[in-house]
PDB file of C-alpha atoms and ligand atoms in Angstrom:
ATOM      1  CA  UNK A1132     -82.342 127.642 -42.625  1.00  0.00           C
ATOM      2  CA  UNK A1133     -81.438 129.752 -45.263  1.00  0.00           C
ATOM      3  CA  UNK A1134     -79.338 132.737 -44.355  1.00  0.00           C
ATOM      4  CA  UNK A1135     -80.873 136.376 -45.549  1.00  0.00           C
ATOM      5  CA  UNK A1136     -78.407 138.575 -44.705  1.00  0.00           C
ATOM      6  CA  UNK A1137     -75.108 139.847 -42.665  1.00  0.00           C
ATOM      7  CA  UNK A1138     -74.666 143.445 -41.714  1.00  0.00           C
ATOM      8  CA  UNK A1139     -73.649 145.250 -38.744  1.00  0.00           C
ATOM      9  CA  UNK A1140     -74.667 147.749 -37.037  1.00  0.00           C
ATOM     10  CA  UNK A1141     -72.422 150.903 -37.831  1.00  0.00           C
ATOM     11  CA  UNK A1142     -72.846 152.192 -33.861  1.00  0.00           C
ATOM     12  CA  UNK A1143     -72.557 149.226 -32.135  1.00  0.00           C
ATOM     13  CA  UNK A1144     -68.738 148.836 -31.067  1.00  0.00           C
ATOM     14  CA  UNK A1145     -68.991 145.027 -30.007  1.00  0.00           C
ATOM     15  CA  UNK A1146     -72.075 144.242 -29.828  1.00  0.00           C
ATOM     16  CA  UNK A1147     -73.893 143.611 -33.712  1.00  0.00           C
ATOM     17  CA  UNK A1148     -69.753 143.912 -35.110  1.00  0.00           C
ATOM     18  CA  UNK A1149     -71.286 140.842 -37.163  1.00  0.00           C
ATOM     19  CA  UNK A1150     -74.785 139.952 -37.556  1.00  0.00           C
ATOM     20  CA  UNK A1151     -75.808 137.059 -39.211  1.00  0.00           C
ATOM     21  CA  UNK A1152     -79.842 137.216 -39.849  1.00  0.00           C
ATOM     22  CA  UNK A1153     -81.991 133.693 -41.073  1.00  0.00           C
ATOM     23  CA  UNK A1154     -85.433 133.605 -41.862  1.00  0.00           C
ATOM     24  CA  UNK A1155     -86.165 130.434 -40.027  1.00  0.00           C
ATOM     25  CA  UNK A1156     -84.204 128.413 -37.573  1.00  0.00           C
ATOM     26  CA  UNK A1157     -84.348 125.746 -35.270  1.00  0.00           C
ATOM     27  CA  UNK A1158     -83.077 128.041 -32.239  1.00  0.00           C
ATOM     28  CA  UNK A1159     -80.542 130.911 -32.538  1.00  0.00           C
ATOM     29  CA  UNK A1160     -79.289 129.553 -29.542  1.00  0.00           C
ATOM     30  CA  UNK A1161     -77.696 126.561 -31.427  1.00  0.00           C
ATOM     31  CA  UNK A1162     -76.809 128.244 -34.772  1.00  0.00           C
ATOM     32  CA  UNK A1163     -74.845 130.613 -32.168  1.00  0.00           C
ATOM     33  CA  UNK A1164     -72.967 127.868 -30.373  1.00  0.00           C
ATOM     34  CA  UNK A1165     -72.054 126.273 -33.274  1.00  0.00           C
ATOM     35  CA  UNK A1166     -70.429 129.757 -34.178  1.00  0.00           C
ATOM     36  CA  UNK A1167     -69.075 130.204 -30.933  1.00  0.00           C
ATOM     37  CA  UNK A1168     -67.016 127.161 -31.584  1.00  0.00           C
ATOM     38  CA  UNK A1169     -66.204 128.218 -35.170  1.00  0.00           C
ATOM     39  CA  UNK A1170     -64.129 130.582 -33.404  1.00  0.00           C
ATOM     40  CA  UNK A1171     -66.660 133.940 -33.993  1.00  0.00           C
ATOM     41  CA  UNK A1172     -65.806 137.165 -31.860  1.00  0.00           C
ATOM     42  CA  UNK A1173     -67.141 138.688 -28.527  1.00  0.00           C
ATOM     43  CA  UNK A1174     -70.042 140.296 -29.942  1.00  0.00           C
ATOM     44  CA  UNK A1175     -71.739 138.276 -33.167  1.00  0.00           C
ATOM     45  CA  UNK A1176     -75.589 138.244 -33.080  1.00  0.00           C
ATOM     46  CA  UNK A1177     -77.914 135.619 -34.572  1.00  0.00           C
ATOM     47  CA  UNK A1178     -80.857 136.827 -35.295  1.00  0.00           C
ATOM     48  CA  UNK A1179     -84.044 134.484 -37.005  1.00  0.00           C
ATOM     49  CA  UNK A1180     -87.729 135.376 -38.056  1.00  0.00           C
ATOM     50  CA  UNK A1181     -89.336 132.524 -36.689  1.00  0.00           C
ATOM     51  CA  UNK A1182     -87.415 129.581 -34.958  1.00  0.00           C
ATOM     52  CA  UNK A1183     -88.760 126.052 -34.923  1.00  0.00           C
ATOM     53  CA  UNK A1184     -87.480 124.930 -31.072  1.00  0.00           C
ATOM     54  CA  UNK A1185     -87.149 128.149 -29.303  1.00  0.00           C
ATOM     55  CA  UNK A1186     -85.855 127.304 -25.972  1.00  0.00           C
ATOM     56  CA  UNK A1187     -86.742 128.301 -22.647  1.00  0.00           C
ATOM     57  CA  UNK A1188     -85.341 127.388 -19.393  1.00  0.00           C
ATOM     58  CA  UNK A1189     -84.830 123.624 -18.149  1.00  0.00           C
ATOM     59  CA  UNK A1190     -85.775 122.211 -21.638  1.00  0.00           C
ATOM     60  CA  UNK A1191     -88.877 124.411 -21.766  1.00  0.00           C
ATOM     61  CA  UNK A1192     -90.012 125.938 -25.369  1.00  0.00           C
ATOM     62  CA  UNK A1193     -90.101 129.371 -26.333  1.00  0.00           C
ATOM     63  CA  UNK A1194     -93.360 130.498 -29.096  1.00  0.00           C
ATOM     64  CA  UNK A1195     -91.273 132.234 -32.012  1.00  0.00           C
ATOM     65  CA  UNK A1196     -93.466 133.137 -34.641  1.00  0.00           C
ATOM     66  CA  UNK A1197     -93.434 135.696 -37.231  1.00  0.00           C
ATOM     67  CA  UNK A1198     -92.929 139.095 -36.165  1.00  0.00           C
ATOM     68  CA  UNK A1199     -91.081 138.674 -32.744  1.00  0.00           C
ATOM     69  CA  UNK A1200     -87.476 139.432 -32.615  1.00  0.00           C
ATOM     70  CA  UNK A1201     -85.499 136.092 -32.168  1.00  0.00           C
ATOM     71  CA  UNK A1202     -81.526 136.761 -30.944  1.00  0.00           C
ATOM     72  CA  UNK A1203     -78.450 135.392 -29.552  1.00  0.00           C
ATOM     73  CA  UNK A1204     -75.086 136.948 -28.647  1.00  0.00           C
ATOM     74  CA  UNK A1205     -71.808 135.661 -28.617  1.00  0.00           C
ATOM     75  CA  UNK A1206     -70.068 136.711 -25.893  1.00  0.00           C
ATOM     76  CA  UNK A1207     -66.576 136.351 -24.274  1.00  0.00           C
ATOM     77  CA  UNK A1208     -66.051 138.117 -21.429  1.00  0.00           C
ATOM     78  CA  UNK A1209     -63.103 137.185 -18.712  1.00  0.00           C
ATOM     79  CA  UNK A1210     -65.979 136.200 -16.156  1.00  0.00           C
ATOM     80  CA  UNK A1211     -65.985 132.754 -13.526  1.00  0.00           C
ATOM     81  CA  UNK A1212     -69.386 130.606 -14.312  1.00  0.00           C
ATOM     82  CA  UNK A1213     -70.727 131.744 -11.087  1.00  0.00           C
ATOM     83  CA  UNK A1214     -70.817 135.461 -12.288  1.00  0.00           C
ATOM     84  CA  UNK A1215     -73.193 134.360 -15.544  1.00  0.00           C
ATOM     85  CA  UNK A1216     -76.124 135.757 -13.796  1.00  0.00           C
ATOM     86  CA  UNK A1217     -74.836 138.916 -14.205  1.00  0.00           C
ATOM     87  CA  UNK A1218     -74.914 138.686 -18.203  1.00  0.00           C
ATOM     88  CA  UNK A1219     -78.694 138.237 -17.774  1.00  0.00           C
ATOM     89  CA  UNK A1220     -79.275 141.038 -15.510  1.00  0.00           C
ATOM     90  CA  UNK A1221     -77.309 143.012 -18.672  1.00  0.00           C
ATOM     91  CA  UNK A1222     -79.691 141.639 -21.269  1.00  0.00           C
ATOM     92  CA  UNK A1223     -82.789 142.360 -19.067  1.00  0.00           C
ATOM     93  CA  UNK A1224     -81.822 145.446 -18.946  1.00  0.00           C
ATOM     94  CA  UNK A1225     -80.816 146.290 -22.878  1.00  0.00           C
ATOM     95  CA  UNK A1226     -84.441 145.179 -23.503  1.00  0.00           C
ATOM     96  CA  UNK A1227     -85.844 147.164 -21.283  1.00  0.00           C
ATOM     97  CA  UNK A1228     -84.258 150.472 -21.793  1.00  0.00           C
ATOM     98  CA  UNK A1229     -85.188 150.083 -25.502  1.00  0.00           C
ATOM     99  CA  UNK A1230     -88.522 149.271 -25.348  1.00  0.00           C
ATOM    100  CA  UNK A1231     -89.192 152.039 -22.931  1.00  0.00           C
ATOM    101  CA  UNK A1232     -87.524 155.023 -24.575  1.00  0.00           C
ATOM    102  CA  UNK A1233     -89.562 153.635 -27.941  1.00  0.00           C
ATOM    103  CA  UNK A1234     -92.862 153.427 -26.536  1.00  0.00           C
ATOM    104  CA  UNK A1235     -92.582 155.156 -22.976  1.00  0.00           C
ATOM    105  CA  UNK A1236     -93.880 152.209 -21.403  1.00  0.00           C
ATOM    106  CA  UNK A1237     -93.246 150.764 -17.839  1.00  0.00           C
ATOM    107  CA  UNK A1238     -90.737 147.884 -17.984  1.00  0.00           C
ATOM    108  CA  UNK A1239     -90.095 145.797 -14.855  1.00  0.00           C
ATOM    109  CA  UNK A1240     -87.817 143.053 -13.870  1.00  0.00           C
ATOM    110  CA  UNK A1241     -88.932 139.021 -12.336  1.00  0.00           C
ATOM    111  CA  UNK A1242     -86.110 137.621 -11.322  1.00  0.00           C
ATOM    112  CA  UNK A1243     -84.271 136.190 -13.095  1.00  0.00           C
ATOM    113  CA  UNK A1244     -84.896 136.487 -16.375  1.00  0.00           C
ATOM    114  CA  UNK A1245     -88.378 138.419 -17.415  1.00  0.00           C
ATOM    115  CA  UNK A1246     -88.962 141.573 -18.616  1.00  0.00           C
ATOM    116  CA  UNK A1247     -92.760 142.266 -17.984  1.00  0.00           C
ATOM    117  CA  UNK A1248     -94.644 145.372 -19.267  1.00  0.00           C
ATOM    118  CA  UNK A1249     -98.681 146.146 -18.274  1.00  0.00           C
ATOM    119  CA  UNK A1250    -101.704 145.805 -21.010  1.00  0.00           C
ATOM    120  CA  UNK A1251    -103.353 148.785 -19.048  1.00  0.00           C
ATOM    121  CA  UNK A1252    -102.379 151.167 -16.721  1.00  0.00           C
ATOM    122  CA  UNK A1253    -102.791 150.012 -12.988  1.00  0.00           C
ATOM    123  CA  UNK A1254    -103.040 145.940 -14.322  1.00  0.00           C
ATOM    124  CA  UNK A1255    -101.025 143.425 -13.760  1.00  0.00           C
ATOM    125  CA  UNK A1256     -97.523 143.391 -15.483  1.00  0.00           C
ATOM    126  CA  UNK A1257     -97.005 140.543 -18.423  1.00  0.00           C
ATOM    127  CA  UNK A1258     -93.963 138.839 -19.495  1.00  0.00           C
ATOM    128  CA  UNK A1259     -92.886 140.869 -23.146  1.00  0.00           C
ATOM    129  CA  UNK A1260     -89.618 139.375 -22.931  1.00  0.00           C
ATOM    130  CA  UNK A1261     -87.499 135.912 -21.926  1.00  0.00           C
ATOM    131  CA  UNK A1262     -83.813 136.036 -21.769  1.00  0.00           C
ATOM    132  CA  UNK A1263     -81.866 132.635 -21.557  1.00  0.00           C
ATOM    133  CA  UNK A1264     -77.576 132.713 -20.398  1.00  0.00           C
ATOM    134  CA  UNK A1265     -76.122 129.229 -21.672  1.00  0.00           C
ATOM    135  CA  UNK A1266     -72.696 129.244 -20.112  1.00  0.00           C
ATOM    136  CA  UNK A1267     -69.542 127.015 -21.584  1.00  0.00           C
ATOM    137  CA  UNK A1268     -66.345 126.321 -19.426  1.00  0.00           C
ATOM    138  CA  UNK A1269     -63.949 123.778 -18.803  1.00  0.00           C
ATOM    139  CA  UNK A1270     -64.250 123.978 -15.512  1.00  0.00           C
ATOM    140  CA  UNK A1271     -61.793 127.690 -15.062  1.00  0.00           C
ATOM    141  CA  UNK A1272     -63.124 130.702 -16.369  1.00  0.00           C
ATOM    142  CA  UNK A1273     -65.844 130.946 -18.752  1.00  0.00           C
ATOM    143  CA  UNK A1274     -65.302 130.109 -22.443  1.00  0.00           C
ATOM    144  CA  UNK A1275     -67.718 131.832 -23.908  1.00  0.00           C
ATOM    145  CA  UNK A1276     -71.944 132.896 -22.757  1.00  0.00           C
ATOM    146  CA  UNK A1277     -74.544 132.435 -25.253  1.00  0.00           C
ATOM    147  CA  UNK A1278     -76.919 134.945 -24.391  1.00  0.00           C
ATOM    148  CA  UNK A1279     -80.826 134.612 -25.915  1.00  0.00           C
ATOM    149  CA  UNK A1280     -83.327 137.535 -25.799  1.00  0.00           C
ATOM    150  CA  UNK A1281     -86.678 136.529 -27.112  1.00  0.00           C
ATOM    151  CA  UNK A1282     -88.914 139.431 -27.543  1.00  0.00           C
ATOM    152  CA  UNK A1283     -92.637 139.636 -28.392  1.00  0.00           C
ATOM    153  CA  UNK A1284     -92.996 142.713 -30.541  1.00  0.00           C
ATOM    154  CA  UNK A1285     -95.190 142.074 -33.185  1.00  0.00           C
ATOM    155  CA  UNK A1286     -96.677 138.088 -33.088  1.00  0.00           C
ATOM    156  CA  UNK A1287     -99.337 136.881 -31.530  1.00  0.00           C
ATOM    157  CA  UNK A1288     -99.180 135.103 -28.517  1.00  0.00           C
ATOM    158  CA  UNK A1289    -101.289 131.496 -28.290  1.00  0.00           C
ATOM    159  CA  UNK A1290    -104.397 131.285 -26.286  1.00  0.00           C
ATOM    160  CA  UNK A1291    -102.550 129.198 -23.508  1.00  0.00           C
ATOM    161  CA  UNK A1292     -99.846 131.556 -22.629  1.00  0.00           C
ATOM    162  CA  UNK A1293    -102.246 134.807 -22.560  1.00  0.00           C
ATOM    163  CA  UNK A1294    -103.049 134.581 -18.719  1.00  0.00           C
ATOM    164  CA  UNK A1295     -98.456 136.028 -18.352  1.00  0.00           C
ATOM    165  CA  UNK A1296     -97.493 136.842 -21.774  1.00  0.00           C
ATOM    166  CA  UNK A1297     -97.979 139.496 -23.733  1.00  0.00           C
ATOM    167  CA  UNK A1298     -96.417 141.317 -26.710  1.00  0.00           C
ATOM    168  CA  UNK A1299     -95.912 145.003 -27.683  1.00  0.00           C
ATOM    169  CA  UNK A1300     -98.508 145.086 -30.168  1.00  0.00           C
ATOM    170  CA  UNK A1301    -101.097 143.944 -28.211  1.00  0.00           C
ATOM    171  CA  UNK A1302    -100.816 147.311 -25.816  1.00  0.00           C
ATOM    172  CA  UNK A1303    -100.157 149.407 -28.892  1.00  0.00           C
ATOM    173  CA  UNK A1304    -102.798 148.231 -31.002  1.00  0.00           C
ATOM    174  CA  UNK A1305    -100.373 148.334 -34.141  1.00  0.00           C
ATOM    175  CA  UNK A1306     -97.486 146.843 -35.225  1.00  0.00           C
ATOM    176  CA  UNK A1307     -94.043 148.766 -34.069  1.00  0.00           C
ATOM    177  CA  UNK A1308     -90.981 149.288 -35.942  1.00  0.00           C
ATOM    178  CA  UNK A1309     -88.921 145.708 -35.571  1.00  0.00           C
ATOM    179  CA  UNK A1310     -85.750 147.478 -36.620  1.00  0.00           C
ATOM    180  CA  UNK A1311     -85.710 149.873 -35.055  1.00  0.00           C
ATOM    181  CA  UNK A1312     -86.432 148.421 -31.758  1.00  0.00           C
ATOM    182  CA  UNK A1313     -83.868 146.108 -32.435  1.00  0.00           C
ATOM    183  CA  UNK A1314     -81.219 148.567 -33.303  1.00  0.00           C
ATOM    184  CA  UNK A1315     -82.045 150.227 -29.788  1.00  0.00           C
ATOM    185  CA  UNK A1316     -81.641 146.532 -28.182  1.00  0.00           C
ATOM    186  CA  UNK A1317     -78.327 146.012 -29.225  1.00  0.00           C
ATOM    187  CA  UNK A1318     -76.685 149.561 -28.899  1.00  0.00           C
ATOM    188  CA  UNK A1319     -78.165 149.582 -25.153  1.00  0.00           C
ATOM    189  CA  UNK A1320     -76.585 145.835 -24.788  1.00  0.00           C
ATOM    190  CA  UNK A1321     -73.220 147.256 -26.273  1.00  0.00           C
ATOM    191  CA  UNK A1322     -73.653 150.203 -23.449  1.00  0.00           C
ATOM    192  CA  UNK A1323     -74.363 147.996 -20.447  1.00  0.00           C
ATOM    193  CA  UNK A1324     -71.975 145.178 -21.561  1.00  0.00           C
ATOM    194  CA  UNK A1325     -68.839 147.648 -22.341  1.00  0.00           C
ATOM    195  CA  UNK A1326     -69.557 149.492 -18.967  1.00  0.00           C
ATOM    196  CA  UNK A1327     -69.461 145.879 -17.459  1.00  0.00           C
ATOM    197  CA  UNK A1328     -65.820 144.886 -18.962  1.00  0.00           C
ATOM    198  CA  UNK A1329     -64.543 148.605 -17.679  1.00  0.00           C
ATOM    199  CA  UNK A1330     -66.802 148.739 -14.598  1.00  0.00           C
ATOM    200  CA  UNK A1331     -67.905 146.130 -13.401  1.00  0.00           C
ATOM    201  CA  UNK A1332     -71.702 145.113 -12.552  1.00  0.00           C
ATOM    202  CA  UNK A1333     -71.967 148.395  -9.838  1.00  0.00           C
ATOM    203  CA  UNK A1334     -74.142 150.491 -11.853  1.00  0.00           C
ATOM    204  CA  UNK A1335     -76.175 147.583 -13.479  1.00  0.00           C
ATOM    205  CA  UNK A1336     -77.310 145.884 -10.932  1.00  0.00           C
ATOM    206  CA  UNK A1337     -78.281 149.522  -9.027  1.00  0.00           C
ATOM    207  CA  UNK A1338     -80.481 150.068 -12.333  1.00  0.00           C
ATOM    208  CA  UNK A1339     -81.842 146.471 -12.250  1.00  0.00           C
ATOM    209  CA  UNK A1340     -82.692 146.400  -9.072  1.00  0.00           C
ATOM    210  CA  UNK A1341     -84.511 150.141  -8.999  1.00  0.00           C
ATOM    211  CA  UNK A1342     -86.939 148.075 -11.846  1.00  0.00           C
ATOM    212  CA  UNK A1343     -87.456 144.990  -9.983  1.00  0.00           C
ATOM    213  CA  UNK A1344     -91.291 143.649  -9.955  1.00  0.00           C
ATOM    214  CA  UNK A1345     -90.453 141.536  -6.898  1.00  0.00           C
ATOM    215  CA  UNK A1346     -88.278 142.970  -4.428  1.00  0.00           C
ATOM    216  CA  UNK A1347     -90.196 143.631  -1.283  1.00  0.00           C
ATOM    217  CA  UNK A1348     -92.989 141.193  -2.312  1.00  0.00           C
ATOM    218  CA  UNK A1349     -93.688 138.359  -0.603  1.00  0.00           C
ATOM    219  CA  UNK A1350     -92.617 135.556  -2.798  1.00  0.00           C
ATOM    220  CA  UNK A1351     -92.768 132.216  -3.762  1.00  0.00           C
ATOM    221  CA  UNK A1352     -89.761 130.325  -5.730  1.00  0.00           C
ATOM    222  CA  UNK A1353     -90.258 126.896  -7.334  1.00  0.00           C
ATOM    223  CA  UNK A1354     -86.475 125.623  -7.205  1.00  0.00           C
ATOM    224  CA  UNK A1355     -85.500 122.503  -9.064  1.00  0.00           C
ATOM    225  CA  UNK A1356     -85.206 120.593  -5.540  1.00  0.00           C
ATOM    226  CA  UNK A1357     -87.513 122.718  -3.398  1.00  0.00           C
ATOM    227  CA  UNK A1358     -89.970 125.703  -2.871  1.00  0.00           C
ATOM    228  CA  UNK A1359     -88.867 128.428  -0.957  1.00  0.00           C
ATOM    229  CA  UNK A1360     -91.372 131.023   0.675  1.00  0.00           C
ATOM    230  CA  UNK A1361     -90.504 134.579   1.792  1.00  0.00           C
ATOM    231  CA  UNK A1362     -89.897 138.235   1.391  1.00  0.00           C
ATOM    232  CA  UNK A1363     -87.133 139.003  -1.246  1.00  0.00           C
ATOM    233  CA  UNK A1364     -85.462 141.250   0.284  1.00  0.00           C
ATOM    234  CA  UNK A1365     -81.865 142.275  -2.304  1.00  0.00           C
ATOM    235  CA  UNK A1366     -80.537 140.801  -5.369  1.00  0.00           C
ATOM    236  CA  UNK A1367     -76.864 140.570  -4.337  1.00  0.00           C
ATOM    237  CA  UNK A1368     -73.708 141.282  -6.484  1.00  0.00           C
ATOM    238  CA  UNK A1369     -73.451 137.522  -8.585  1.00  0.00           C
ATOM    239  CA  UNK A1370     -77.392 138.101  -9.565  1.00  0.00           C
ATOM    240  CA  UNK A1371     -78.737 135.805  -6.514  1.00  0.00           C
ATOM    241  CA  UNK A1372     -82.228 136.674  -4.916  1.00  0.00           C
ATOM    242  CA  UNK A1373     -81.741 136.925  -0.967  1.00  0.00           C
ATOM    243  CA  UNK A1374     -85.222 136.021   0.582  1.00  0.00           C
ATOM    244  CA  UNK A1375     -86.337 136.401   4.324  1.00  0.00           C
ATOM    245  CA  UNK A1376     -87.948 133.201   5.281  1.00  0.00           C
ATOM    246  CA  UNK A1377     -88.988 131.892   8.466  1.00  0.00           C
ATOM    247  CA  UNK A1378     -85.717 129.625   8.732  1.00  0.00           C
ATOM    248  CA  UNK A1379     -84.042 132.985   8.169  1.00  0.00           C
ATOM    249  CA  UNK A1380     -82.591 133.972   4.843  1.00  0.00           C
ATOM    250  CA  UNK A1381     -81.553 132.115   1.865  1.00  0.00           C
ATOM    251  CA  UNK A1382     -79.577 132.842  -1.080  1.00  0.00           C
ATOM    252  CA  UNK A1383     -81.280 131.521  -4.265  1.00  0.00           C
ATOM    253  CA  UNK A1384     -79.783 131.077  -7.482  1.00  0.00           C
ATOM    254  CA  UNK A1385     -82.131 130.129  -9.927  1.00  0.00           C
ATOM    255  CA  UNK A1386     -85.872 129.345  -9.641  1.00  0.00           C
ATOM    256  CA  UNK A1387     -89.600 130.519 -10.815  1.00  0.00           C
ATOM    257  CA  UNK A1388     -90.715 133.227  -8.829  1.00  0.00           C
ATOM    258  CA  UNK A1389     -94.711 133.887  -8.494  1.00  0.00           C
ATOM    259  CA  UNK A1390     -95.226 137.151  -6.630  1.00  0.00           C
ATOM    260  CA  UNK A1391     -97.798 136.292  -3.454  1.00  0.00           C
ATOM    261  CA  UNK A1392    -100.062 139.400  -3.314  1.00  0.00           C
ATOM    262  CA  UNK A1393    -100.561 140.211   0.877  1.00  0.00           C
ATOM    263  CA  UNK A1394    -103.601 140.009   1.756  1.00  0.00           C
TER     264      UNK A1394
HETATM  265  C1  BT5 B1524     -87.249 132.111 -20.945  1.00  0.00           C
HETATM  266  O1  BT5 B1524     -87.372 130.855 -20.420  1.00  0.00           O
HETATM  267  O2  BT5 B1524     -87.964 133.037 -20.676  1.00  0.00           O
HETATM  268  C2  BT5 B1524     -86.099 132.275 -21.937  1.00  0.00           C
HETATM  269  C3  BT5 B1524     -86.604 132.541 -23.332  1.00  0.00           C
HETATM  270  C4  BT5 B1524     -85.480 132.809 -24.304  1.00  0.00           C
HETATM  271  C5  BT5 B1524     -85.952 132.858 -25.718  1.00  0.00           C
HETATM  272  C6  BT5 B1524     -84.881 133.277 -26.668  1.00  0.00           C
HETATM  273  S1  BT5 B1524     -85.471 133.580 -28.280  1.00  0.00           S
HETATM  274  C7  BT5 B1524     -83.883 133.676 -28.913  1.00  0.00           C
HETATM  275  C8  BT5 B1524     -83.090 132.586 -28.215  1.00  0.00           C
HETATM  276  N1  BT5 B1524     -83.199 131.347 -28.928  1.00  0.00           N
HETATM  277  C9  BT5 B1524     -83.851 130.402 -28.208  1.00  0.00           C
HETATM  278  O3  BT5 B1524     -84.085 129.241 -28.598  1.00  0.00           O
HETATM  279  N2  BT5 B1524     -84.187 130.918 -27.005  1.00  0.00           N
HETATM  280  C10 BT5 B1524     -83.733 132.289 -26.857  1.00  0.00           C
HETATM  281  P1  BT5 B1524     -88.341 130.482 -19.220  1.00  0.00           P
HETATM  282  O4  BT5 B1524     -88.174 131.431 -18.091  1.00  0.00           O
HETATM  283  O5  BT5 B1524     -88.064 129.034 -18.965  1.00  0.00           O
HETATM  284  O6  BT5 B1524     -89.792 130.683 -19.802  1.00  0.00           O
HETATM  285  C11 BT5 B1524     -90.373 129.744 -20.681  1.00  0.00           C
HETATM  286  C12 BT5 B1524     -91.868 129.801 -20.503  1.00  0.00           C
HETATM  287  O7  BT5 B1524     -92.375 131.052 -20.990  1.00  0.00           O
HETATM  288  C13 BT5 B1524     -92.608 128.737 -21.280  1.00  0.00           C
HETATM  289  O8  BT5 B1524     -92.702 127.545 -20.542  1.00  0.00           O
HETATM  290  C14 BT5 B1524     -93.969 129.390 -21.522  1.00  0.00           C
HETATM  291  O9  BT5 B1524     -94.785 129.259 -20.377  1.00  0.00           O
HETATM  292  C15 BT5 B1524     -93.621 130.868 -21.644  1.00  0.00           C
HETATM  293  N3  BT5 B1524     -93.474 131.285 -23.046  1.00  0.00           N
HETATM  294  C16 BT5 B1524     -93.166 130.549 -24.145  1.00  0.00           C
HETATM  295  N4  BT5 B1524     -93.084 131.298 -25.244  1.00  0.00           N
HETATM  296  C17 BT5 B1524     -93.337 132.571 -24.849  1.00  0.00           C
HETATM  297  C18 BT5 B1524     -93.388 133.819 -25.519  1.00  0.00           C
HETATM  298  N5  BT5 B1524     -93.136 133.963 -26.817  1.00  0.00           N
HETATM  299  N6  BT5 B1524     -93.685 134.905 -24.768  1.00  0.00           N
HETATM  300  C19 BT5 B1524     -93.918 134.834 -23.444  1.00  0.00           C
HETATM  301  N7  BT5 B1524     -93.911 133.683 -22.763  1.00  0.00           N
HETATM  302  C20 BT5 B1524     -93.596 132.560 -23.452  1.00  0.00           C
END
């Protein structure tokens, strides 16, 4: 757990104002909220080689091994819970918008919270990317958002998880520049999220949408209480997936999406 270094990024204006960087955590997630409570400001990034209990969704565990970059955020923005979503659609989209101006690849969205990019032209997209928005209120406006963005850059991903997940190395075929992607990462976060506090989510979720994987598809979504079965049809203005089903259409919060390819 030993702490390596703390910088900041000179152009970042919130985002990366303090940066705290560890070799090896448990999860950045929990070093952050432990921070958060501390008091830190709007903005301070956690950032960890390898992490021990990467976290996922519903419990689940994120692979963090050398070579990946490993981050949380801080942030404290005058939001209600319901409009957390919204953070994640931000993240997506810093991730995305860096690691396609660095290596000109396609990025796409799956709701709500992959960023997928394809091993070869005209496959099928893999997930490069996990974001995870932990949320803390006392029941009135949110306290403070812990955001997580868990990028494969350049480790290798297990056996098991090869079939959806991929990293940037493995379509390269060499390692990439971890700084420098990461630099990218956090000025395009500071971009989105700034725009967000002036703007409001208008122009983000426009841009999120455009690189959706799974609008229009026919889709299946494993909900914690049910599966639902339809077209997805919009992603409305709080982040929820609107899907046509034969009972008409449903508004869906969270879930696990697989894309049904029509026969
Ligand atoms: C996510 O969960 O995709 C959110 C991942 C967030 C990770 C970051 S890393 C920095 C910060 N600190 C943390 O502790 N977490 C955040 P979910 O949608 O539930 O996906 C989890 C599933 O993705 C797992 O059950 C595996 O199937 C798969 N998976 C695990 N590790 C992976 C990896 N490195 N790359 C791609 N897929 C992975």
């Amino acid at each position: 757990m030993e702490r390596v270094a703390r910088s900041s990024f000179r152009t970042s204006r919130i985002i990366g104002r303090k940066v705290f960087s560890y070799l090896r955590v448990t999860s950045t997630q929990d070093k952050a909220r432990k921070f958060a409570q501390k008091g830190l400001p709007d903005g301070t990034v956690i950032i960890a080689e390898t992490q021990t209990q990467g976290k996922g969704r519903l419990g689940r565990r994120w692979v963090s091994p050398r070579g990946g970059i490993w981050l949380s955020i801080i942030l404290r923005p005058e939001i209600a819970p319901m409009e957390a979503p919204k953070i994640t659609m931000i993240g997506s989209l810093a991730v995305a918008k860096a690691i396609a101006e660095l290596t000109r690849m396609e990025v796409k969205f799956k709701w709500p919270n992959d960023v997928l990019i394809r091993p070869i032209a005209g496959g099928g997209f893999k997930k490069v990317c996990g974001v995870l928005t932990e949320m803390v209120s006392g029941g009135g406006p949110v306290n403070y958002i812990i955001i997580g963005l868990g990028i494969n850059v350049n480790n290798r991903i297990p056996a098991t998880l090869r079939a959806k997940s991929i990293s940037l190395k493995d379509v390269i075929g060499r390692n990439l520049p971890k700084q420098k992607l990461l630099r990218k990462v956090l000025e395009k976060f500071d971009k989105y999220y700034s725009d967000f506090g002036k703007q409001g989510v208008g122009r983000i979720l426009k841009e999120y949408k455009g690189m959706s994987a799974v609008l229009g598809k026919e889709v299946n979504i494993e909900c914690p209480d049910k599966i639902i079965e339809g077209k997805a049809l919009d992603i409305d203005e709080y982040g929820a997936l609107i899907v046509q089903t034969d009972d008409g259409r449903k508004r869906v919060i969270a879930g696990d999406v697989t894309i049904v390819s029509k026969i």
